[in-house]
């Protein structure tokens, strides 16, 4: 009987078979331990020299060989997953040789080039599993609240989020582009169904190499008829707390693999903080924050120097080491230390740029990563920033009647420096005002005629937002870089494998 590793502990003392891959093995003279993984868990399978044929076969297996392992289940609380298998039979489906990814540290480029194999490591498995739950939770939130899923097109005519990041394509001789958002189509569905959402891949030709931009990313976007700004905020809180709650309920083990500080996630409760763009700018430019930023740079520089000073000691130990395992361990330590030094140097240079950027920041620009990171480090809950300058935002956003040079929009910044994860707004529902905005932006109104129809026939106040799945995954998993949040990342420098 084939059993999944996660269910093994329910089959105490039974004879079962596992199907999976060899994650690692250890042997100590007369006994061999095969670590077998099957996507549901990892199981230690034990074989001893009293079964010479089996024992010999186990000895030949390379990492990631595919196997069927038969044996008796030995339930043991101390074993990972709660059970081990005492091997009685072993079928080798394919004996893999020289799996390129060893347990040693590899550079990111190497790992990215082997993305198709890199999946098999516990860290990547944990991220992919959490991503799955985040997506499911987000869908669940909207489904449970009476939203209808609407699939919006990928091939579009006309830009919604600015011409600067369009991927153009030739559509039988006509210019078309890949969707930057499903929003405009979704607005028409909201006028039919009231509360709708779309979930799909979106595309932006981002010409920047940052830690938070992909050229292909997944976004879940609700659109709500009769919504005002407060309605959007309440839904964002509901959505985000549902996502965090589901991840905490199902993925304690995966978060532990990622060494995620769980207490930071447990603090995410409604209500989130709220401020206007103008208040946010005042905050980042304040004496207090400027001093805080400068102090952090100084602290990190001290930490960096201490790490650099330690290196000669490690190297002296390495030179003195005699045993090969000892040398290997020390070499690894030095390599890790060098990488940490490199990372911290980059971090410090980013911080300096942030500090400079915030000092010279003037009212009117969009908040950049610098300002967002600074704001989002001041609070342990997400922050809503509303009322951005009209000229910094998309044409469809409705100006705030109380302050018409700003719009009724909201960006949600995640804490711990993660920055913008959600962007949304109330939409301009007045025909003349929207036509004027399109003209003001120098956009061709032709592709938007169908969209303007929504303002001609039963227009109502409405709004919505988009949550970027990958930025959410990066935040919840505590990842430094967005490239690990999606199975096959597409960035300016990479579209393979
Ligand atoms: O703020 P954005 O551009 O908003 C929209 O696209 C609206 N049409 C959404 C709406 O109101 N229906 O993007 C929304 C979110 C961002 O907050 C971010 O999480 C993510 O999408 N995002 C990206 N994620 C990864 N790489 C990129 N290049 C991204 N650009 C936006
Ligand atoms: Mg945005």
PDB file of C-alpha atoms and ligand atoms in Angstrom, residues 161 180-181 183 204 206 212-214 217 219 221 223 396 420-425 427 464-468 471 482, ligand 1:
ATOM      1  CA  UNK A 161      -1.112  51.991 -15.460  1.00  0.00           C
ATOM      2  CA  UNK A 180      -0.934  45.676 -16.534  1.00  0.00           C
ATOM      3  CA  UNK A 181      -4.119  45.212 -14.504  1.00  0.00           C
ATOM      4  CA  UNK A 183      -9.139  46.775 -13.296  1.00  0.00           C
ATOM      5  CA  UNK A 204       4.968  45.468 -16.455  1.00  0.00           C
ATOM      6  CA  UNK A 206       9.901  47.407 -15.336  1.00  0.00           C
ATOM      7  CA  UNK A 212      10.509  44.092  -5.345  1.00  0.00           C
ATOM      8  CA  UNK A 213       9.804  44.335  -9.066  1.00  0.00           C
ATOM      9  CA  UNK A 214       8.959  41.517 -11.421  1.00  0.00           C
ATOM     10  CA  UNK A 217       3.438  39.090 -11.341  1.00  0.00           C
ATOM     11  CA  UNK A 219      -2.466  40.303  -8.641  1.00  0.00           C
ATOM     12  CA  UNK A 221      -8.128  42.805  -7.575  1.00  0.00           C
ATOM     13  CA  UNK A 223     -13.919  46.103  -7.572  1.00  0.00           C
ATOM     14  CA  UNK A 396      -8.797  56.869 -13.299  1.00  0.00           C
ATOM     15  CA  UNK A 420       3.623  48.822  -0.814  1.00  0.00           C
ATOM     16  CA  UNK A 421       1.744  45.564  -1.129  1.00  0.00           C
ATOM     17  CA  UNK A 422      -1.678  46.952  -2.121  1.00  0.00           C
ATOM     18  CA  UNK A 423      -2.612  49.882  -4.335  1.00  0.00           C
ATOM     19  CA  UNK A 424      -6.169  51.055  -4.853  1.00  0.00           C
ATOM     20  CA  UNK A 425      -8.556  53.964  -5.186  1.00  0.00           C
ATOM     21  CA  UNK A 427     -12.580  55.752  -9.400  1.00  0.00           C
ATOM     22  CA  UNK A 464     -11.209  48.776  -5.771  1.00  0.00           C
ATOM     23  CA  UNK A 465      -7.642  47.754  -5.201  1.00  0.00           C
ATOM     24  CA  UNK A 466      -4.969  45.269  -6.212  1.00  0.00           C
ATOM     25  CA  UNK A 467      -2.890  43.105  -3.906  1.00  0.00           C
ATOM     26  CA  UNK A 468       0.394  41.866  -5.372  1.00  0.00           C
ATOM     27  CA  UNK A 471       5.122  41.122  -2.474  1.00  0.00           C
ATOM     28  CA  UNK A 482      10.989  38.942  -4.614  1.00  0.00           C
TER      29      UNK A 482
HETATM   30  O1  LIG B   1      -0.417  49.923  -7.436  1.00  0.00           O
HETATM   31  P1  LIG B   1      -0.666  49.100  -8.674  1.00  0.00           P
HETATM   32  O2  LIG B   1       0.027  49.474  -9.913  1.00  0.00           O
HETATM   33  O3  LIG B   1      -2.246  49.141  -8.848  1.00  0.00           O
HETATM   34  C1  LIG B   1      -2.955  48.674  -9.891  1.00  0.00           C
HETATM   35  O4  LIG B   1      -2.528  48.004 -10.794  1.00  0.00           O
HETATM   36  C2  LIG B   1      -4.422  48.961  -9.774  1.00  0.00           C
HETATM   37  N1  LIG B   1      -5.025  48.829 -11.120  1.00  0.00           N
HETATM   38  C3  LIG B   1      -5.048  48.010  -8.794  1.00  0.00           C
HETATM   39  C4  LIG B   1      -6.509  48.287  -8.616  1.00  0.00           C
HETATM   40  O5  LIG B   1      -6.881  49.310  -8.100  1.00  0.00           O
HETATM   41  N2  LIG B   1      -7.349  47.371  -9.049  1.00  0.00           N
HETATM   42  O6  LIG B   1      -0.351  47.579  -8.353  1.00  0.00           O
HETATM   43  C5  LIG B   1      -0.981  46.923  -7.283  1.00  0.00           C
HETATM   44  C6  LIG B   1      -0.019  46.007  -6.562  1.00  0.00           C
HETATM   45  C7  LIG B   1       1.133  46.743  -5.882  1.00  0.00           C
HETATM   46  O7  LIG B   1       0.759  47.258  -4.637  1.00  0.00           O
HETATM   47  C8  LIG B   1       2.148  45.637  -5.764  1.00  0.00           C
HETATM   48  O8  LIG B   1       1.870  44.782  -4.678  1.00  0.00           O
HETATM   49  C9  LIG B   1       1.933  44.859  -7.044  1.00  0.00           C
HETATM   50  O9  LIG B   1       0.623  45.124  -7.474  1.00  0.00           O
HETATM   51  N3  LIG B   1       2.897  45.243  -8.075  1.00  0.00           N
HETATM   52  C10 LIG B   1       4.005  44.536  -8.385  1.00  0.00           C
HETATM   53  N4  LIG B   1       4.508  43.400  -7.871  1.00  0.00           N
HETATM   54  C11 LIG B   1       5.645  42.918  -8.392  1.00  0.00           C
HETATM   55  N5  LIG B   1       6.313  43.497  -9.412  1.00  0.00           N
HETATM   56  C12 LIG B   1       5.852  44.658  -9.957  1.00  0.00           C
HETATM   57  N6  LIG B   1       6.497  45.201 -10.985  1.00  0.00           N
HETATM   58  C13 LIG B   1       4.643  45.235  -9.442  1.00  0.00           C
HETATM   59  N7  LIG B   1       3.915  46.322  -9.741  1.00  0.00           N
HETATM   60  C14 LIG B   1       2.861  46.309  -8.896  1.00  0.00           C
END
